[in-house]
Coordinates of C-alpha atoms in Angstrom, one line a residue:
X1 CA 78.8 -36.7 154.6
X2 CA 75.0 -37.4 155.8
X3 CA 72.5 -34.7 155.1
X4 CA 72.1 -34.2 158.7
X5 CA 75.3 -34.0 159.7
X6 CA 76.2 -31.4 157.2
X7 CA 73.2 -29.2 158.4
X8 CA 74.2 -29.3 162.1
X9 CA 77.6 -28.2 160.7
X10 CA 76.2 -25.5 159.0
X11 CA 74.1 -24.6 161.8
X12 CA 77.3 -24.3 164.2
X13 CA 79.1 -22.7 161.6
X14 CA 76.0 -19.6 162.3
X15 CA 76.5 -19.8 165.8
X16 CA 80.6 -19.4 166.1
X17 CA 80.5 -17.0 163.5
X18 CA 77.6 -14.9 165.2
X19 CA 80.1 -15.7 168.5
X20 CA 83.0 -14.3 166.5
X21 CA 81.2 -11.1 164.5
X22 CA 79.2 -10.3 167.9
X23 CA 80.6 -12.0 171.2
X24 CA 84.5 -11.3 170.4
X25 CA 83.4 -7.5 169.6
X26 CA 81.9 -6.9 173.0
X27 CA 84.7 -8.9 174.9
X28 CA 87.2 -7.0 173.6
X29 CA 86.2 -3.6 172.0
X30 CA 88.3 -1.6 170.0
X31 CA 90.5 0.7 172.1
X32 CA 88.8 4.2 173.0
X33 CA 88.8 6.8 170.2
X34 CA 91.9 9.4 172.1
X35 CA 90.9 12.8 171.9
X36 CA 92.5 14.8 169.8
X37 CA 94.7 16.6 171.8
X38 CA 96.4 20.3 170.8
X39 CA 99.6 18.7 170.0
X40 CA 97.9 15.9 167.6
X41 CA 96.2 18.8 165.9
X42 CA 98.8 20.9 165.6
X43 CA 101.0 18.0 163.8
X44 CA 98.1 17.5 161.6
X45 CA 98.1 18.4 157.9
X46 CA 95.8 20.1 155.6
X47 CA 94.6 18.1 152.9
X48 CA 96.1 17.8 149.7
X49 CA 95.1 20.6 147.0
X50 CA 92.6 19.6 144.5
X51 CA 92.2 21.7 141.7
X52 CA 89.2 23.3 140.2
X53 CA 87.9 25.9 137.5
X54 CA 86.9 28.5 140.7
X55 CA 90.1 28.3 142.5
X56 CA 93.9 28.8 141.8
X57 CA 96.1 25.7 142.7
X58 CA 97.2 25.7 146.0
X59 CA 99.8 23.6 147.6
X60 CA 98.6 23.1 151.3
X61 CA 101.9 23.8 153.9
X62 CA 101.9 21.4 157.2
X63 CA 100.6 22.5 160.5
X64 CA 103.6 22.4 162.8
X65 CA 102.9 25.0 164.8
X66 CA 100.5 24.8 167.6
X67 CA 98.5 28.2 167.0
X68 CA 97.8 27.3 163.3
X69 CA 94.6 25.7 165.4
X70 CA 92.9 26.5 168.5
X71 CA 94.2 24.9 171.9
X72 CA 91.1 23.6 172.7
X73 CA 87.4 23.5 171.1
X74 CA 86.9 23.9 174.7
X75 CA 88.4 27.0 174.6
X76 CA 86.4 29.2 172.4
X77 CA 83.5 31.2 173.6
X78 CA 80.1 30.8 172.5
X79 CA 79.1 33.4 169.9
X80 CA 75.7 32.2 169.0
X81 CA 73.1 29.6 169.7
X82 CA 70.7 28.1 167.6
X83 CA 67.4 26.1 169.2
X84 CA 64.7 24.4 168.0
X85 CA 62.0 21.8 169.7
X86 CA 64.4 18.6 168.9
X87 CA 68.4 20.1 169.1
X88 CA 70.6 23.0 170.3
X89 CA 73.2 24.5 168.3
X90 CA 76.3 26.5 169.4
X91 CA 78.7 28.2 167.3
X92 CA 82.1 29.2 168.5
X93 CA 84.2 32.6 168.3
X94 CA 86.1 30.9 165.7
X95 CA 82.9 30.5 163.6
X96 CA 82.4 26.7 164.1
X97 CA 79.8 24.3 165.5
X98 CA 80.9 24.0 168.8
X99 CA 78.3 21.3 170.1
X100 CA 75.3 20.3 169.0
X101 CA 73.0 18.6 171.5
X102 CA 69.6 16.3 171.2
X103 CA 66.9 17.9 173.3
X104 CA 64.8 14.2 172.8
X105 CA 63.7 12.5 175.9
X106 CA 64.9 9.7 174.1
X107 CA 68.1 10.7 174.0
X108 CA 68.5 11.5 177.4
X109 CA 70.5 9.9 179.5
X110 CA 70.1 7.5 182.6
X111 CA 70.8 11.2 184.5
X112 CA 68.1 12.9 182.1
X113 CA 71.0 14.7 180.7
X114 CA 70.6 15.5 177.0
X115 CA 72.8 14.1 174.6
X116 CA 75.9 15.9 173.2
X117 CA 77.5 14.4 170.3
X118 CA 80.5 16.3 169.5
X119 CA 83.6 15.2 170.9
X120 CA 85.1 17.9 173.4
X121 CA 88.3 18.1 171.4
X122 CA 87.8 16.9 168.3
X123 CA 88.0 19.2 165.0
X124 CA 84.6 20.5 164.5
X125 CA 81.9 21.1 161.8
X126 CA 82.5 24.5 160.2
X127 CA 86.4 24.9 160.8
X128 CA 88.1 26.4 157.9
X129 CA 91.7 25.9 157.1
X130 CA 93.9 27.9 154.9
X131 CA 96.5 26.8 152.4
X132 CA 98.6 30.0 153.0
X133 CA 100.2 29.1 156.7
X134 CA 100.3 33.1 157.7
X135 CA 97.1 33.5 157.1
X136 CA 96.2 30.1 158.8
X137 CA 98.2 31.1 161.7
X138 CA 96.0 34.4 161.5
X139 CA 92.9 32.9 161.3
X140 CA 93.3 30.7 164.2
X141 CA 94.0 34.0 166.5
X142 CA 91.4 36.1 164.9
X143 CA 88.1 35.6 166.4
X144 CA 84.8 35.7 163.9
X145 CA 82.0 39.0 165.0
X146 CA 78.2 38.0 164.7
X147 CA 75.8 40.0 162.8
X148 CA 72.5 39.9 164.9
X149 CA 71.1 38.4 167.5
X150 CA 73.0 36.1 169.7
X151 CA 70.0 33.2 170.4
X152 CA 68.2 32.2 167.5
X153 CA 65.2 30.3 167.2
X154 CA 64.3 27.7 164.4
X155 CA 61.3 25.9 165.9
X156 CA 58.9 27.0 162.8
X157 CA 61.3 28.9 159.8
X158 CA 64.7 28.9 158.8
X159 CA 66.8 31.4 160.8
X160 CA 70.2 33.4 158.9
X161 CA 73.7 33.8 160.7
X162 CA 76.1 35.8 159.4
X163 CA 79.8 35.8 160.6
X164 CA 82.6 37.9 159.6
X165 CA 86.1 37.3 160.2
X166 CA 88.7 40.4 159.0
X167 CA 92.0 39.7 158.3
X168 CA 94.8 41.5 157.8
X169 CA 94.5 40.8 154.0
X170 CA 90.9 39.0 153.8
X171 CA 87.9 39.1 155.1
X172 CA 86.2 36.3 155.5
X173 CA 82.0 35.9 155.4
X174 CA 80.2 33.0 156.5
X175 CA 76.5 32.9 156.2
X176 CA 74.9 30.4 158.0
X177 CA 70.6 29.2 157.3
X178 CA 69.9 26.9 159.7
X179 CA 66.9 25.0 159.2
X180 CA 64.4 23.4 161.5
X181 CA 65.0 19.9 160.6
X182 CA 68.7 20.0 161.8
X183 CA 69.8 21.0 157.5
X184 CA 71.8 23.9 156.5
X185 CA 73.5 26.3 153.8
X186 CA 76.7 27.1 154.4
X187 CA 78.0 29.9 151.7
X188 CA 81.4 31.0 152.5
X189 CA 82.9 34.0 150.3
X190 CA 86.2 35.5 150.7
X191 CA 87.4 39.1 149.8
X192 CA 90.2 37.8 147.4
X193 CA 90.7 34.5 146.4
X194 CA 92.6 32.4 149.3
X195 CA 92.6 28.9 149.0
X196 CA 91.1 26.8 151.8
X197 CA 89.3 23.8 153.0
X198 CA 86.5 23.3 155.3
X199 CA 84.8 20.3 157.0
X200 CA 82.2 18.9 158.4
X201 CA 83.7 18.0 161.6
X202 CA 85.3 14.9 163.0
X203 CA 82.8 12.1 162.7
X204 CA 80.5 12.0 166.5
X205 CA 80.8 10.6 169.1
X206 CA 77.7 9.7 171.0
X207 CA 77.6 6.3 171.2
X208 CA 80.2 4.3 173.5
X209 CA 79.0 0.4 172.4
X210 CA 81.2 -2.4 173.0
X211 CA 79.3 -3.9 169.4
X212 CA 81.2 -4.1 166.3
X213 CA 79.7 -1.2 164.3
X214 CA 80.6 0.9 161.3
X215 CA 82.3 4.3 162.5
X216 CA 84.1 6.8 160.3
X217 CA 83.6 8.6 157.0
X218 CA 81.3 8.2 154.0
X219 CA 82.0 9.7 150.9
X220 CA 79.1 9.4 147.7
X221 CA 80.9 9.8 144.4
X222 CA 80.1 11.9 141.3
X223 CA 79.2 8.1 140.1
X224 CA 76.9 7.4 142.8
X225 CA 79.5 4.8 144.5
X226 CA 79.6 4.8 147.8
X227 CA 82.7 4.9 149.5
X228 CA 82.7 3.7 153.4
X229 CA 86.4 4.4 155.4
X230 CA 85.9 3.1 159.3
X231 CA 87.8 4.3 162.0
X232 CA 91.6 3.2 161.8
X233 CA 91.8 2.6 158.3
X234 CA 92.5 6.0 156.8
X235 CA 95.2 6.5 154.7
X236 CA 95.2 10.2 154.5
X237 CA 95.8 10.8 150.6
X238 CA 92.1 9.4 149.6
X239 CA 90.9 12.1 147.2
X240 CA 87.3 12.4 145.9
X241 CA 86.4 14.9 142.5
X242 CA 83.0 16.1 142.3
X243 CA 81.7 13.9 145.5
X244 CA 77.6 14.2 146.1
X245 CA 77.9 13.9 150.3
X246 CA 80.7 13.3 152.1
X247 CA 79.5 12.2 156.1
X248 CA 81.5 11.8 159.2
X249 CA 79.1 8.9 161.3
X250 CA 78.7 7.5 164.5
X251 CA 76.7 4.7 164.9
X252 CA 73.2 7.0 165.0
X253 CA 74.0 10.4 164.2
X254 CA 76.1 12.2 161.6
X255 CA 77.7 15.5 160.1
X256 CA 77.7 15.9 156.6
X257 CA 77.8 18.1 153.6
X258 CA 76.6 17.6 150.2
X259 CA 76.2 19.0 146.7
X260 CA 74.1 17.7 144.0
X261 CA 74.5 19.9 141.6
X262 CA 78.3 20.6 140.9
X263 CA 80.3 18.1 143.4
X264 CA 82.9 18.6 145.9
X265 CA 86.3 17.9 146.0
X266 CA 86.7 15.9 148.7
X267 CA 90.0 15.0 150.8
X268 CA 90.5 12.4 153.7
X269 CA 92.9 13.2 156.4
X270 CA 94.5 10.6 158.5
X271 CA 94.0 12.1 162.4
X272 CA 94.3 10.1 166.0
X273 CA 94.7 6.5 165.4
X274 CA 94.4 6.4 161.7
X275 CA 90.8 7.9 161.7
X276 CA 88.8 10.2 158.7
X277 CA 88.6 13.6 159.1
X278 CA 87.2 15.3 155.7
X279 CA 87.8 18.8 154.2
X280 CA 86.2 20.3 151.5
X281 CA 87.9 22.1 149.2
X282 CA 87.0 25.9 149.2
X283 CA 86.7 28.8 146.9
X284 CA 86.3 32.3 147.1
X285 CA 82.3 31.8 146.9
X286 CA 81.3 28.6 148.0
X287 CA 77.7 27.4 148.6
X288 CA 77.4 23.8 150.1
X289 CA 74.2 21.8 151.7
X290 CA 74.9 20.6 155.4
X291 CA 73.3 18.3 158.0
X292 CA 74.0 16.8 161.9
X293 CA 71.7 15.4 164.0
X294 CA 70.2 11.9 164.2
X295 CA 70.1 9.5 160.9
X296 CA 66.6 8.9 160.9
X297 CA 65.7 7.9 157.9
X298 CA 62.5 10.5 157.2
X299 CA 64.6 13.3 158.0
X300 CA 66.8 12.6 155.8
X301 CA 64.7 11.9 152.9
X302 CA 62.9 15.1 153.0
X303 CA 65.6 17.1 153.1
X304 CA 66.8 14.8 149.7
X305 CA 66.1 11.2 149.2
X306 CA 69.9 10.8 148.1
X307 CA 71.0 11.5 152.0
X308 CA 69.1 7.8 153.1
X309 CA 71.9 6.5 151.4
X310 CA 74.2 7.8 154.5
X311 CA 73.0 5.3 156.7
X312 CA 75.4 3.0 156.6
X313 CA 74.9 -0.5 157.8
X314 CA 78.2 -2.2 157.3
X315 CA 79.2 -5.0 155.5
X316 CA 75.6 -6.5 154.8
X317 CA 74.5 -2.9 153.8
X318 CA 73.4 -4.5 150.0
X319 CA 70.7 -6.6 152.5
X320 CA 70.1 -4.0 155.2
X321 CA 68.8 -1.5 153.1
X322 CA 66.3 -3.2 151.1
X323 CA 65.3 -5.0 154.5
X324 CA 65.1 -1.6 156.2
X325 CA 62.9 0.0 153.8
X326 CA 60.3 -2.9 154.1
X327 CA 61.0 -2.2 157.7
X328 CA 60.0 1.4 157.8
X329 CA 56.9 0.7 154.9
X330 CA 55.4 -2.0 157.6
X331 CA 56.0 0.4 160.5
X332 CA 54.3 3.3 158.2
X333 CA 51.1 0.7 158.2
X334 CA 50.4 0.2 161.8
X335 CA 52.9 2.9 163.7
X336 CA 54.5 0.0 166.2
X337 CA 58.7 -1.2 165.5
X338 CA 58.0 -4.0 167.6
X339 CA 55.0 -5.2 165.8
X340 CA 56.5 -4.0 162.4
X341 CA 59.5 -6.3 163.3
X342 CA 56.7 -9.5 164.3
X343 CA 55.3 -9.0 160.9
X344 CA 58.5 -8.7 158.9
X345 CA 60.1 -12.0 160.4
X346 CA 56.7 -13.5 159.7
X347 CA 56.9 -12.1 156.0
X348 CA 60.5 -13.3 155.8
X349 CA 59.5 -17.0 156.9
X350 CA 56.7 -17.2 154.5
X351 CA 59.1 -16.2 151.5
X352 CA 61.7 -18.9 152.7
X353 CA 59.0 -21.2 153.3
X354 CA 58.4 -22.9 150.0
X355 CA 62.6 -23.7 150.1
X356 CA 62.2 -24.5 153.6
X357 CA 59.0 -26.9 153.1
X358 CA 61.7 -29.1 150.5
X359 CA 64.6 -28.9 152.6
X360 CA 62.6 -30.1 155.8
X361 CA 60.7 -33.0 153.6
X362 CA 64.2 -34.3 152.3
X363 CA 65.8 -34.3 156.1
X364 CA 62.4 -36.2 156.9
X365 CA 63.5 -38.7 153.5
X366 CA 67.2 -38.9 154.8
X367 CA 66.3 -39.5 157.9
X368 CA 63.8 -42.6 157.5
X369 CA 67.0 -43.7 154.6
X370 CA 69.6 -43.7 157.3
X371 CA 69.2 -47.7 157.8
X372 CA 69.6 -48.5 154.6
X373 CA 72.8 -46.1 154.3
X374 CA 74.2 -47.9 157.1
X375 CA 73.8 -51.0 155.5
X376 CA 74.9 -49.5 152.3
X377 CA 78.2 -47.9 153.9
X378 CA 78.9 -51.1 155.4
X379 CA 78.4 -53.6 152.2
X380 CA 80.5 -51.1 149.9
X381 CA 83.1 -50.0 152.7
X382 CA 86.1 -50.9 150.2
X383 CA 84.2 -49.4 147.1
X384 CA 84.0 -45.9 147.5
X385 CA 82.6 -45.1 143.6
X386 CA 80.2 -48.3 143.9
X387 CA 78.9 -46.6 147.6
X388 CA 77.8 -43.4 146.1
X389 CA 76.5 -44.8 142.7
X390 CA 74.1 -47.1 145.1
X391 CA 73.2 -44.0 147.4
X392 CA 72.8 -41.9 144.7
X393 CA 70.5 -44.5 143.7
X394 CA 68.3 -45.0 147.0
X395 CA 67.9 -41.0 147.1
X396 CA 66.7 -40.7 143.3
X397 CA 64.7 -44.1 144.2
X398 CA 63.0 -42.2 146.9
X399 CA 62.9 -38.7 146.0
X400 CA 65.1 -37.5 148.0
X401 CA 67.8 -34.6 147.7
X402 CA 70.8 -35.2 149.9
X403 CA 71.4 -30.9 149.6
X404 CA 67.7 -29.8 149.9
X405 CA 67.9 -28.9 153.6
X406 CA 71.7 -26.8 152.8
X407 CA 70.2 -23.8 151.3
X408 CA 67.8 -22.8 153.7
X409 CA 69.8 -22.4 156.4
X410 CA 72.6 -21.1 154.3
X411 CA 70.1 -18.3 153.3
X412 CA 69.4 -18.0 157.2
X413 CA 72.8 -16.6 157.7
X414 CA 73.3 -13.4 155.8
X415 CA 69.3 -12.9 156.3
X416 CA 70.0 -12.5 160.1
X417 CA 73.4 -10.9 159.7
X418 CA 71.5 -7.8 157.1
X419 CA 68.6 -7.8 160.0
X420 CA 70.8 -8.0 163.2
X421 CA 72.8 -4.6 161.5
X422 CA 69.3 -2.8 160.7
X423 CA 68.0 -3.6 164.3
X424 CA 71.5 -2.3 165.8
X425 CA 72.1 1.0 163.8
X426 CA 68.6 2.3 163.0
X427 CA 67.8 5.6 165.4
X428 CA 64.1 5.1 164.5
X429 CA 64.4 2.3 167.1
X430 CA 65.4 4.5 170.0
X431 CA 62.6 5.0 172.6
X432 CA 60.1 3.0 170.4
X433 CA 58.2 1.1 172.5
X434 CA 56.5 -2.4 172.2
X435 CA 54.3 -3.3 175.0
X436 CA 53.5 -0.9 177.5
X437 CA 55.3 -1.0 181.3
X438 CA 57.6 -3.8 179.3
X439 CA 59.5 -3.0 176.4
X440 CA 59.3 0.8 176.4
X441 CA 62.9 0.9 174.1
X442 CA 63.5 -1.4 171.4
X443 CA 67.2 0.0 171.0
X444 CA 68.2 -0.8 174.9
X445 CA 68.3 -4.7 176.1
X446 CA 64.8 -6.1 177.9
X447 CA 65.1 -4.6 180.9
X448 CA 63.1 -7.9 182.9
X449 CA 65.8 -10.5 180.3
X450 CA 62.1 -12.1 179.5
X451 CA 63.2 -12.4 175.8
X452 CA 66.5 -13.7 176.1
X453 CA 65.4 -16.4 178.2
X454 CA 61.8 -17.3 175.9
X455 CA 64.7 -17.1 173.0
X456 CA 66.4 -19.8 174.8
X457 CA 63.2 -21.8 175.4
X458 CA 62.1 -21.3 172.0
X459 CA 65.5 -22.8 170.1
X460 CA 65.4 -25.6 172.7
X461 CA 61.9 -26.7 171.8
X462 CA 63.1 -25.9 168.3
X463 CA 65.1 -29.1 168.3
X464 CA 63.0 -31.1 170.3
X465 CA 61.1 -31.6 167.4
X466 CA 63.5 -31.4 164.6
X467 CA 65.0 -34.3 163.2
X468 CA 68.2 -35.3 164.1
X469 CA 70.9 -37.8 163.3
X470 CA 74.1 -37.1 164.7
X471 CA 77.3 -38.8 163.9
X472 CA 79.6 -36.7 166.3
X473 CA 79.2 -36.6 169.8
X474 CA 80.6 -33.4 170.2
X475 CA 78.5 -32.0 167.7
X476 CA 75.4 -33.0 169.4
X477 CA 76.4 -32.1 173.3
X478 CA 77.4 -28.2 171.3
X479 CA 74.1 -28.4 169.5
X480 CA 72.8 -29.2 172.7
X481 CA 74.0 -27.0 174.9
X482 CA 73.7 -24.1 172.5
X483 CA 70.3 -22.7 173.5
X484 CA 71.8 -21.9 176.9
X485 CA 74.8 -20.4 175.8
X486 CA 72.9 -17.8 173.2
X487 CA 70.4 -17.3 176.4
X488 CA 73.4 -16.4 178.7
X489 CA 75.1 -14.4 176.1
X490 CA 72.3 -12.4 175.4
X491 CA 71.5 -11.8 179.1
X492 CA 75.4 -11.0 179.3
X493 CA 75.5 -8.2 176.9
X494 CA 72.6 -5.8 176.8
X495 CA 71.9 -6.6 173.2
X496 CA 68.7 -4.6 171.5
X497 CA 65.3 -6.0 172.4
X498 CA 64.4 -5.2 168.7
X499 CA 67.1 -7.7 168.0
X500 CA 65.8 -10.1 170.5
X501 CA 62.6 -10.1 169.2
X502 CA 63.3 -11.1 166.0
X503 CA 65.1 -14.4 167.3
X504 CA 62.4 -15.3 169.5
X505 CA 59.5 -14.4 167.0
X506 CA 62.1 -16.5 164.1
X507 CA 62.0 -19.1 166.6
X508 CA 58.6 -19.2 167.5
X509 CA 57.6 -19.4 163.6
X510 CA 59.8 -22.3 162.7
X511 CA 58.6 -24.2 165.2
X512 CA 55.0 -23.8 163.8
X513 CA 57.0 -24.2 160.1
X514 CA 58.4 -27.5 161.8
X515 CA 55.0 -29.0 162.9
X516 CA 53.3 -27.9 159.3
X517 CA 56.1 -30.4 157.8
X518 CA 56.0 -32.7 160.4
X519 CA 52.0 -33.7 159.7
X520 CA 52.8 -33.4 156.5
X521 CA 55.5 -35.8 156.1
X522 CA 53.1 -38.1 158.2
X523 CA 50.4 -37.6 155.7
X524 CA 52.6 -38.1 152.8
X525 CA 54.0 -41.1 154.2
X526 CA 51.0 -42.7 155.4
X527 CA 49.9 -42.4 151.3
X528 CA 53.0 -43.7 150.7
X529 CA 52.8 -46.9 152.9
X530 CA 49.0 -47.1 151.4
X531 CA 49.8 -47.4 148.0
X532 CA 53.0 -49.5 148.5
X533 CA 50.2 -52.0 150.4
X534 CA 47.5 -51.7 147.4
X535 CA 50.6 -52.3 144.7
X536 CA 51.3 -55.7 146.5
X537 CA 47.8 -56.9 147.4
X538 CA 47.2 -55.9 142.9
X539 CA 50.2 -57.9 142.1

């Protein structure tokens, strides 16, 4: 196969499987999370029983009956709230996080509503389930009593709640220090031992996009290993010993709790359509680090540096994160995403270019060698080993590397894949603005569709001065025809201008890339011709 050909095969190889990771996703997204209804909780089970040193074994009993939960989250009344300048906290009679809500302009809304990103019905953080299923069945009837004020304000200094919940044999303390970043202690202590599991909520639910993105739990191991388990793949007897965080995610925001110190026992439940829900496992003192709120990565590295690894970037995460991090480092430098994001893809193109510069000079080499290929294909047609012996030939003649143009685009693809998951999951990106009155949300799609059509411009004066050599028709009206369909797609589906941005700025390098090799290879052929002419006129 011809150099050429086998690039524009790779290249449309990038563009159905972009159209197959991206497109399909948006065309046909996943079917709607269901809300968890009272009859799918009340069918649900506890988790199975871990056992550890500060608790007694416990053999967790199945929730069949309907008031072993509440009917509703809906249904419980507020018993406190907790504010600060960026979120709103409310705890329910049943001594749970109720809702927590971004008070962020840019989080609001095309309404200017603020953002809520617990589920209505959905388990939430804080909700405590006991082994024992009379004292469950208790629990879930017996509301919690605050100790304090009602409103609570966390603006400056960490702010203490303390619930109480008496049963008919235990009493049940939770002590709540909410902090201002959106972190918090959790101790829970029990009047006699009882086993019990608590969690950190189903995973939120405050982003509805039709993209294919990573939902679902996200458990760190005593080991460091990260363990990812999306949304419909839960098997319900995953068990973690000693786990460091274990997160419930949504594309920006999370609920999570950690411990560095001595672990949890983590257990997965299967809930809804074979989605995560995680419990801890409890003991009559138990003293665990929490968080919700946005995954920004800042926040989340100064409450512990360990928590950036919660943000979770999908199967290129090995990529993402690295790329992220030089992201954030640029962004710390001059305080703009969208220039931060020019500078990286310009810092990305000069550490490819050196690979680049030999894979463009060897398509310029194949290119000027496809005559004598021709007539090579043609005098050797019956002798397929005496054909490639005589090319091999003619390219070692003329220093030229029938592969040399394969790896840079090969190393194109899972460059953009990493980037297009940092530029669609990082929160830093909503509201930041690139040019005033323009681009005033680099998470949203270009509101004026400038960039998806200068990204269609840009790939189709991309080609116009690439070198090409087709051998398949089809091949060259799809390689054609391909800077309008990206365009349209783009326009189609309200991708992120951040993401846009990068392909245009990509675009708008390699073509400078392109005419760097071009004069090049006009210089370096002109020297070649030069000498070839002094060897003959010396001879």
């Amino acid at each position: 196969m011809e150099q050429q050909d086998l690039n524009k095969r790779l290249l449309l190889a990038l563009a159905l499987s972009f159209f197959v990771f991206v497109g399909y996703s948006y065309l046909f997204p996943p079917q709607k999370q269901v809300a968890q209804t009272e009859q799918n909780i009340s069918n649900t089970q506890t988790p199975k029983a871990v056992t550890t040193q500060s608790t007694p074994k416990s053999t967790p009993v199945n929730m069949d009956k309907a008031q072993n939960a509440p009917k509703s989250a809906s249904t419980g009344k507020a018993l406190a709230t907790v504010t600060s300048n960026t979120f709103k906290i409310t705890i329910d009679e049943f001594g749970r996080i109720a809702q927590y809500e971004l008070l962020e302009a840019k989080y609001k809304d095309a309404e200017g509503h603020n953002l809520q990103i617990l589920g209505t019905n959905e388990v939430k953080p804080l909700e405590v389930r006991f082994s024992d299923a009379k004292i469950n069945d208790e629990a879930f009837k017996t509301p919690y009593t605050l100790d304090g004020s009602a409103s609570v304000d966390v603006s400056s200094n960490a702010q203490i709640l303390i619930l109480t919940q008496k049963l008919s044999t235990l009493t049940v303390t939770k002590k709540i220090t909410v902090k201002p970043d959106g972190s918090y202690d959790i101790d829970v202590t029990t009047s006699s031992p009882a086993p019990y599991f608590i969690t950190p909520g189903h995973r939120p639910m405050a982003d509805s996009s039709r993209y294919m993105l990573v939902r679902g739990a996200l458990v760190e191991g005593a080991d460091g290993v990260i363990t990812t388990i999306p949304d419909g793949d839960a098997k319900g007897t995953e068990t973690f010993k000693n786990a460091k965080i274990a997160s419930a995610f949504d594309r920006y925001v999370a609920t999570m709790f950690y411990d560095f110190k001595k672990g949890m026992n983590v257990s997965i439940l299967k809930v809804g359509n074979d989605d995560p829900l995680i419990f801890v496992e409890g003991g009559q003192n138990l003293h665990l680090g929490g968080y919700i709120g946005p995954k920004e990565y800042n926040i989340l590295k100064n409450i512990n540096p360990e928590l950036t690894n919660t943000i979770e970037f999908g199967w290129f995460t090995f990529l993402s994160r690295p790329f992220f991090k030089v992201l954030l480092w640029i962004h710390g430098l001059i305080g703009n995403w969208g220039w931060a994001i020019i500078l990286f893809t310009l810092l990305v193109k000069l550490t490819l270019f050196p690979l680049s510069y030999k894979g463009m000079m060897s398509m310029q080499k194949l290119k000027d060698l496809a005559p004598k290929m021709k007539d090579l294909k043609a005098k050797y047609k019956g002798d397929p080993a005496k054909l490639n012996a005589q090319m091999m030939e003619l390219y070692k003649k003329n220093g030229a590397n029938p592969m040399g143009g394969c790896l840079p685009m090969i190393l194109q693809i899972p460059v953009f894949f990493a980037l297009y998951r940092v530029l669609l999951n990082a929160d830093e990106l909503q509201g930041a603005t690139w040019i005033s009155g323009w681009i005033s949300n680099l998470a949203g799609a270009d509101p004026y569709y400038i960039l998806p059509v200068l990204m269609g411009v840009t790939m189709w004066f991309q080609q116009r001065i690439t070198p090409n050599n087709f051998t398949d028709p089809l091949q060259e009206k799809i390689f054609k025809w391909f800077p309008v369909l990206m365009a349209g797609m783009f326009i189609i589906m309200p991708f992120p201008s951040g993401l846009v941005l990068y392909w245009v700025v990509n675009n708008i390098f390699t073509i400078g890339q392109q005419y760097v090799i071009n004069k090049a290879y006009a210089r370096h052929k002109e020297a070649a011709i030069a000498a070839h002419h002094k060897k003959e006129k010396e001879s």
